[in-house]
Amino acid sequence: QDANLLELASADLRDDPDIIKVAIALDATAFRLASERVRGDISVVLEAFKHDISILAWAAPSLLADPASVLVLLKHDRRALSFADDTLLEDEAFVQNLLQDKSFGRSFVFELIKKNWRVFATLPDAMRLDKDIVTAAVRRNRRAMDYVPKDDDGLNPFWSD
């Protein structure tokens, strides 16, 4: 009944998603003992994630860098963002996909910027002209101002009177 018995299990058992799911049902921290392949299996990760968000610290790095997997995790719990690979937030397609999903509101943009200010560069122009969003990004890194869209005269609208 002790899920930590996986420590004594063979590599084959640690590589069996069904065995790991049973162990997770007993103790979600058993996830950490799974093989790298199983820790990259979104169905197993979701099973463990339902019990304890902190298991994402043991998820395979490839899973945390996969846009589709991270989107699934974020839909379950937005706190998964803290475990996602930072480079995802520099991927314009991934950010646009997030922004199109109505379950992620404007407040989520601030969470994205807090994790990685560079996400600001991938936002639609309207958001990069939003004073509150610009302020949040610039507070993280003043270079965010380089990504504010210019007006018709080629000037940054936040620098004019």
PDB file of C-alpha atoms in Angstrom:
ATOM      1  CA  GLN A   1       0.000   0.000   0.000  1.00  0.00           C
ATOM      2  CA  ASP A   2       3.022   2.291   0.334  1.00  0.00           C
ATOM      3  CA  ALA A   3       3.525   3.999  -3.016  1.00  0.00           C
ATOM      4  CA  ASN A   4       7.164   4.577  -2.117  1.00  0.00           C
ATOM      5  CA  LEU A   5       7.720   0.866  -2.640  1.00  0.00           C
ATOM      6  CA  LEU A   6       8.346   1.991  -6.208  1.00  0.00           C
ATOM      7  CA  GLU A   7      11.848   2.827  -5.013  1.00  0.00           C
ATOM      8  CA  LEU A   8      12.441  -0.924  -4.907  1.00  0.00           C
ATOM      9  CA  ALA A   9      10.622  -1.623  -8.174  1.00  0.00           C
ATOM     10  CA  SER A  10      12.317  -2.582 -11.399  1.00  0.00           C
ATOM     11  CA  ALA A  11      12.834  -0.093 -14.214  1.00  0.00           C
ATOM     12  CA  ASP A  12      10.089  -1.903 -16.163  1.00  0.00           C
ATOM     13  CA  LEU A  13       7.538  -1.273 -13.414  1.00  0.00           C
ATOM     14  CA  ARG A  14       8.591   2.377 -13.114  1.00  0.00           C
ATOM     15  CA  ASP A  15       8.058   2.660 -16.868  1.00  0.00           C
ATOM     16  CA  ASP A  16       4.507   1.287 -16.775  1.00  0.00           C
ATOM     17  CA  PRO A  17       1.937   4.119 -16.813  1.00  0.00           C
ATOM     18  CA  ASP A  18      -0.770   1.898 -15.317  1.00  0.00           C
ATOM     19  CA  ILE A  19       1.421   0.907 -12.359  1.00  0.00           C
ATOM     20  CA  ILE A  20       2.356   4.536 -11.789  1.00  0.00           C
ATOM     21  CA  LYS A  21      -1.301   5.622 -11.883  1.00  0.00           C
ATOM     22  CA  VAL A  22      -2.152   3.056  -9.208  1.00  0.00           C
ATOM     23  CA  ALA A  23       0.756   4.287  -7.080  1.00  0.00           C
ATOM     24  CA  ILE A  24      -0.345   7.904  -7.575  1.00  0.00           C
ATOM     25  CA  ALA A  25      -3.832   7.024  -6.348  1.00  0.00           C
ATOM     26  CA  LEU A  26      -2.189   5.929  -3.081  1.00  0.00           C
ATOM     27  CA  ASP A  27       0.308   8.778  -2.895  1.00  0.00           C
ATOM     28  CA  ALA A  28       0.752  11.445  -5.583  1.00  0.00           C
ATOM     29  CA  THR A  29       4.415  11.876  -4.686  1.00  0.00           C
ATOM     30  CA  ALA A  30       5.041   8.401  -6.102  1.00  0.00           C
ATOM     31  CA  PHE A  31       5.082  10.211  -9.442  1.00  0.00           C
ATOM     32  CA  ARG A  32       8.657  11.305  -8.747  1.00  0.00           C
ATOM     33  CA  LEU A  33       9.748   7.662  -8.924  1.00  0.00           C
ATOM     34  CA  ALA A  34       8.347   7.079 -12.416  1.00  0.00           C
ATOM     35  CA  SER A  35      10.612   6.818 -15.433  1.00  0.00           C
ATOM     36  CA  GLU A  36      11.361   9.933 -17.482  1.00  0.00           C
ATOM     37  CA  ARG A  37       9.083   8.596 -20.231  1.00  0.00           C
ATOM     38  CA  VAL A  38       6.137   8.196 -17.854  1.00  0.00           C
ATOM     39  CA  ARG A  39       6.802  11.604 -16.274  1.00  0.00           C
ATOM     40  CA  GLY A  40       6.382  12.977 -19.791  1.00  0.00           C
ATOM     41  CA  ASP A  41       3.043  11.222 -20.387  1.00  0.00           C
ATOM     42  CA  ILE A  42       0.318  13.877 -20.111  1.00  0.00           C
ATOM     43  CA  SER A  43      -2.305  11.360 -18.931  1.00  0.00           C
ATOM     44  CA  VAL A  44      -0.105  10.265 -16.012  1.00  0.00           C
ATOM     45  CA  VAL A  45       0.908  13.833 -15.200  1.00  0.00           C
ATOM     46  CA  LEU A  46      -2.736  14.910 -15.128  1.00  0.00           C
ATOM     47  CA  GLU A  47      -3.595  12.058 -12.797  1.00  0.00           C
ATOM     48  CA  ALA A  48      -0.897  13.115 -10.339  1.00  0.00           C
ATOM     49  CA  PHE A  49      -1.604  16.812 -10.891  1.00  0.00           C
ATOM     50  CA  LYS A  50      -5.223  16.319  -9.759  1.00  0.00           C
ATOM     51  CA  HIS A  51      -3.892  15.244  -6.365  1.00  0.00           C
ATOM     52  CA  ASP A  52      -0.970  17.624  -5.925  1.00  0.00           C
ATOM     53  CA  ILE A  53       0.192  20.475  -8.174  1.00  0.00           C
ATOM     54  CA  SER A  54       3.724  20.263  -6.823  1.00  0.00           C
ATOM     55  CA  ILE A  55       4.301  17.023  -8.749  1.00  0.00           C
ATOM     56  CA  LEU A  56       4.993  19.217 -11.777  1.00  0.00           C
ATOM     57  CA  ALA A  57       8.444  19.773 -10.293  1.00  0.00           C
ATOM     58  CA  TRP A  58       9.142  16.143 -11.301  1.00  0.00           C
ATOM     59  CA  ALA A  59       7.476  16.257 -14.704  1.00  0.00           C
ATOM     60  CA  ALA A  60       9.709  15.651 -17.697  1.00  0.00           C
ATOM     61  CA  PRO A  61      11.188  18.918 -19.001  1.00  0.00           C
ATOM     62  CA  SER A  62       9.993  17.987 -22.497  1.00  0.00           C
ATOM     63  CA  LEU A  63       6.386  17.953 -21.265  1.00  0.00           C
ATOM     64  CA  LEU A  64       6.761  21.370 -19.601  1.00  0.00           C
ATOM     65  CA  ALA A  65       8.118  22.766 -22.875  1.00  0.00           C
ATOM     66  CA  ASP A  66       5.351  21.262 -25.009  1.00  0.00           C
ATOM     67  CA  PRO A  67       2.722  23.907 -25.882  1.00  0.00           C
ATOM     68  CA  ALA A  68      -0.207  21.466 -26.108  1.00  0.00           C
ATOM     69  CA  SER A  69       0.625  19.785 -22.789  1.00  0.00           C
ATOM     70  CA  VAL A  70       1.129  23.062 -20.949  1.00  0.00           C
ATOM     71  CA  LEU A  71      -2.175  24.380 -22.302  1.00  0.00           C
ATOM     72  CA  VAL A  72      -3.946  21.282 -20.941  1.00  0.00           C
ATOM     73  CA  LEU A  73      -2.268  21.768 -17.553  1.00  0.00           C
ATOM     74  CA  LEU A  74      -3.153  25.471 -17.469  1.00  0.00           C
ATOM     75  CA  LYS A  75      -6.798  24.685 -18.178  1.00  0.00           C
ATOM     76  CA  HIS A  76      -6.801  22.469 -15.091  1.00  0.00           C
ATOM     77  CA  ASP A  77      -4.974  24.936 -12.874  1.00  0.00           C
ATOM     78  CA  ARG A  78      -3.407  28.252 -13.829  1.00  0.00           C
ATOM     79  CA  ARG A  79      -0.713  27.714 -11.200  1.00  0.00           C
ATOM     80  CA  ALA A  80       0.875  25.285 -13.653  1.00  0.00           C
ATOM     81  CA  LEU A  81       2.311  28.383 -15.319  1.00  0.00           C
ATOM     82  CA  SER A  82       5.021  28.548 -12.667  1.00  0.00           C
ATOM     83  CA  PHE A  83       6.338  25.160 -13.871  1.00  0.00           C
ATOM     84  CA  ALA A  84       6.121  25.837 -17.617  1.00  0.00           C
ATOM     85  CA  ASP A  85       9.299  26.351 -19.602  1.00  0.00           C
ATOM     86  CA  ASP A  86      10.010  30.094 -19.914  1.00  0.00           C
ATOM     87  CA  THR A  87      10.686  29.830 -23.640  1.00  0.00           C
ATOM     88  CA  LEU A  88       7.031  28.945 -24.264  1.00  0.00           C
ATOM     89  CA  LEU A  89       6.091  32.491 -23.349  1.00  0.00           C
ATOM     90  CA  GLU A  90       8.289  33.791 -26.143  1.00  0.00           C
ATOM     91  CA  ASP A  91       6.446  31.608 -28.663  1.00  0.00           C
ATOM     92  CA  GLU A  92       3.920  33.891 -30.338  1.00  0.00           C
ATOM     93  CA  ALA A  93       1.694  31.018 -31.487  1.00  0.00           C
ATOM     94  CA  PHE A  94       1.485  29.626 -27.946  1.00  0.00           C
ATOM     95  CA  VAL A  95       0.658  33.034 -26.453  1.00  0.00           C
ATOM     96  CA  GLN A  96      -1.953  33.727 -29.131  1.00  0.00           C
ATOM     97  CA  ASN A  97      -3.523  30.335 -28.446  1.00  0.00           C
ATOM     98  CA  LEU A  98      -3.746  31.205 -24.739  1.00  0.00           C
ATOM     99  CA  LEU A  99      -5.246  34.614 -25.433  1.00  0.00           C
ATOM    100  CA  GLN A 100      -7.912  33.159 -27.731  1.00  0.00           C
ATOM    101  CA  ASP A 101      -9.100  30.836 -24.992  1.00  0.00           C
ATOM    102  CA  LYS A 102     -11.872  32.643 -23.116  1.00  0.00           C
ATOM    103  CA  SER A 103     -11.026  30.844 -19.871  1.00  0.00           C
ATOM    104  CA  PHE A 104      -7.884  32.986 -19.635  1.00  0.00           C
ATOM    105  CA  GLY A 105      -8.837  36.604 -19.069  1.00  0.00           C
ATOM    106  CA  ARG A 106      -6.922  39.857 -19.090  1.00  0.00           C
ATOM    107  CA  SER A 107      -5.626  39.159 -15.588  1.00  0.00           C
ATOM    108  CA  PHE A 108      -3.802  36.127 -16.966  1.00  0.00           C
ATOM    109  CA  VAL A 109      -1.742  38.447 -19.186  1.00  0.00           C
ATOM    110  CA  PHE A 110      -0.294  39.961 -16.005  1.00  0.00           C
ATOM    111  CA  GLU A 111       0.609  36.491 -14.744  1.00  0.00           C
ATOM    112  CA  LEU A 112       2.352  35.751 -18.042  1.00  0.00           C
ATOM    113  CA  ILE A 113       4.325  38.993 -17.850  1.00  0.00           C
ATOM    114  CA  LYS A 114       5.273  38.308 -14.246  1.00  0.00           C
ATOM    115  CA  LYS A 115       6.735  34.934 -15.257  1.00  0.00           C
ATOM    116  CA  ASN A 116       8.565  36.258 -18.330  1.00  0.00           C
ATOM    117  CA  TRP A 117       8.419  39.906 -19.365  1.00  0.00           C
ATOM    118  CA  ARG A 118       9.361  38.936 -22.937  1.00  0.00           C
ATOM    119  CA  VAL A 119       5.819  37.650 -23.452  1.00  0.00           C
ATOM    120  CA  PHE A 120       4.943  41.334 -23.875  1.00  0.00           C
ATOM    121  CA  ALA A 121       6.571  41.288 -27.334  1.00  0.00           C
ATOM    122  CA  THR A 122       4.184  38.552 -28.501  1.00  0.00           C
ATOM    123  CA  LEU A 123       0.978  40.279 -27.379  1.00  0.00           C
ATOM    124  CA  PRO A 124      -1.411  41.825 -29.914  1.00  0.00           C
ATOM    125  CA  ASP A 125      -0.877  45.550 -30.562  1.00  0.00           C
ATOM    126  CA  ALA A 126      -3.985  46.524 -28.602  1.00  0.00           C
ATOM    127  CA  MET A 127      -2.592  44.871 -25.471  1.00  0.00           C
ATOM    128  CA  ARG A 128       0.855  46.380 -26.030  1.00  0.00           C
ATOM    129  CA  LEU A 129      -0.859  49.785 -25.997  1.00  0.00           C
ATOM    130  CA  ASP A 130      -2.775  49.101 -22.776  1.00  0.00           C
ATOM    131  CA  LYS A 131      -1.241  51.380 -20.138  1.00  0.00           C
ATOM    132  CA  ASP A 132      -1.625  48.859 -17.302  1.00  0.00           C
ATOM    133  CA  ILE A 133      -0.084  46.040 -19.324  1.00  0.00           C
ATOM    134  CA  VAL A 134       2.768  48.263 -20.519  1.00  0.00           C
ATOM    135  CA  THR A 135       3.403  49.359 -16.929  1.00  0.00           C
ATOM    136  CA  ALA A 136       3.518  45.755 -15.712  1.00  0.00           C
ATOM    137  CA  ALA A 137       5.957  44.772 -18.454  1.00  0.00           C
ATOM    138  CA  VAL A 138       8.204  47.795 -17.952  1.00  0.00           C
ATOM    139  CA  ARG A 139       8.320  47.135 -14.210  1.00  0.00           C
ATOM    140  CA  ARG A 140       9.704  43.693 -15.008  1.00  0.00           C
ATOM    141  CA  ASN A 141      12.189  45.066 -17.566  1.00  0.00           C
ATOM    142  CA  ARG A 142      12.382  48.543 -19.066  1.00  0.00           C
ATOM    143  CA  ARG A 143      13.346  47.053 -22.448  1.00  0.00           C
ATOM    144  CA  ALA A 144       9.646  46.173 -22.820  1.00  0.00           C
ATOM    145  CA  MET A 145       9.192  49.748 -24.061  1.00  0.00           C
ATOM    146  CA  ASP A 146      10.994  48.677 -27.240  1.00  0.00           C
ATOM    147  CA  TYR A 147       7.951  46.518 -28.048  1.00  0.00           C
ATOM    148  CA  VAL A 148       5.284  49.191 -27.674  1.00  0.00           C
ATOM    149  CA  PRO A 149       3.816  49.823 -31.151  1.00  0.00           C
ATOM    150  CA  LYS A 150       4.752  53.183 -32.645  1.00  0.00           C
ATOM    151  CA  ASP A 151       2.131  55.712 -33.735  1.00  0.00           C
ATOM    152  CA  ASP A 152       1.757  56.961 -37.331  1.00  0.00           C
ATOM    153  CA  ASP A 153       4.708  59.334 -36.847  1.00  0.00           C
ATOM    154  CA  GLY A 154       6.941  56.492 -35.650  1.00  0.00           C
ATOM    155  CA  LEU A 155       6.806  57.678 -32.064  1.00  0.00           C
ATOM    156  CA  ASN A 156       6.106  55.721 -28.917  1.00  0.00           C
ATOM    157  CA  PRO A 157       2.650  56.927 -27.747  1.00  0.00           C
ATOM    158  CA  PHE A 158       3.737  56.773 -24.106  1.00  0.00           C
ATOM    159  CA  TRP A 159       6.462  59.360 -24.675  1.00  0.00           C
ATOM    160  CA  SER A 160       4.206  62.074 -26.055  1.00  0.00           C
ATOM    161  CA  ASP A 161       2.279  64.682 -24.082  1.00  0.00           C
TER     162      ASP A 161
END
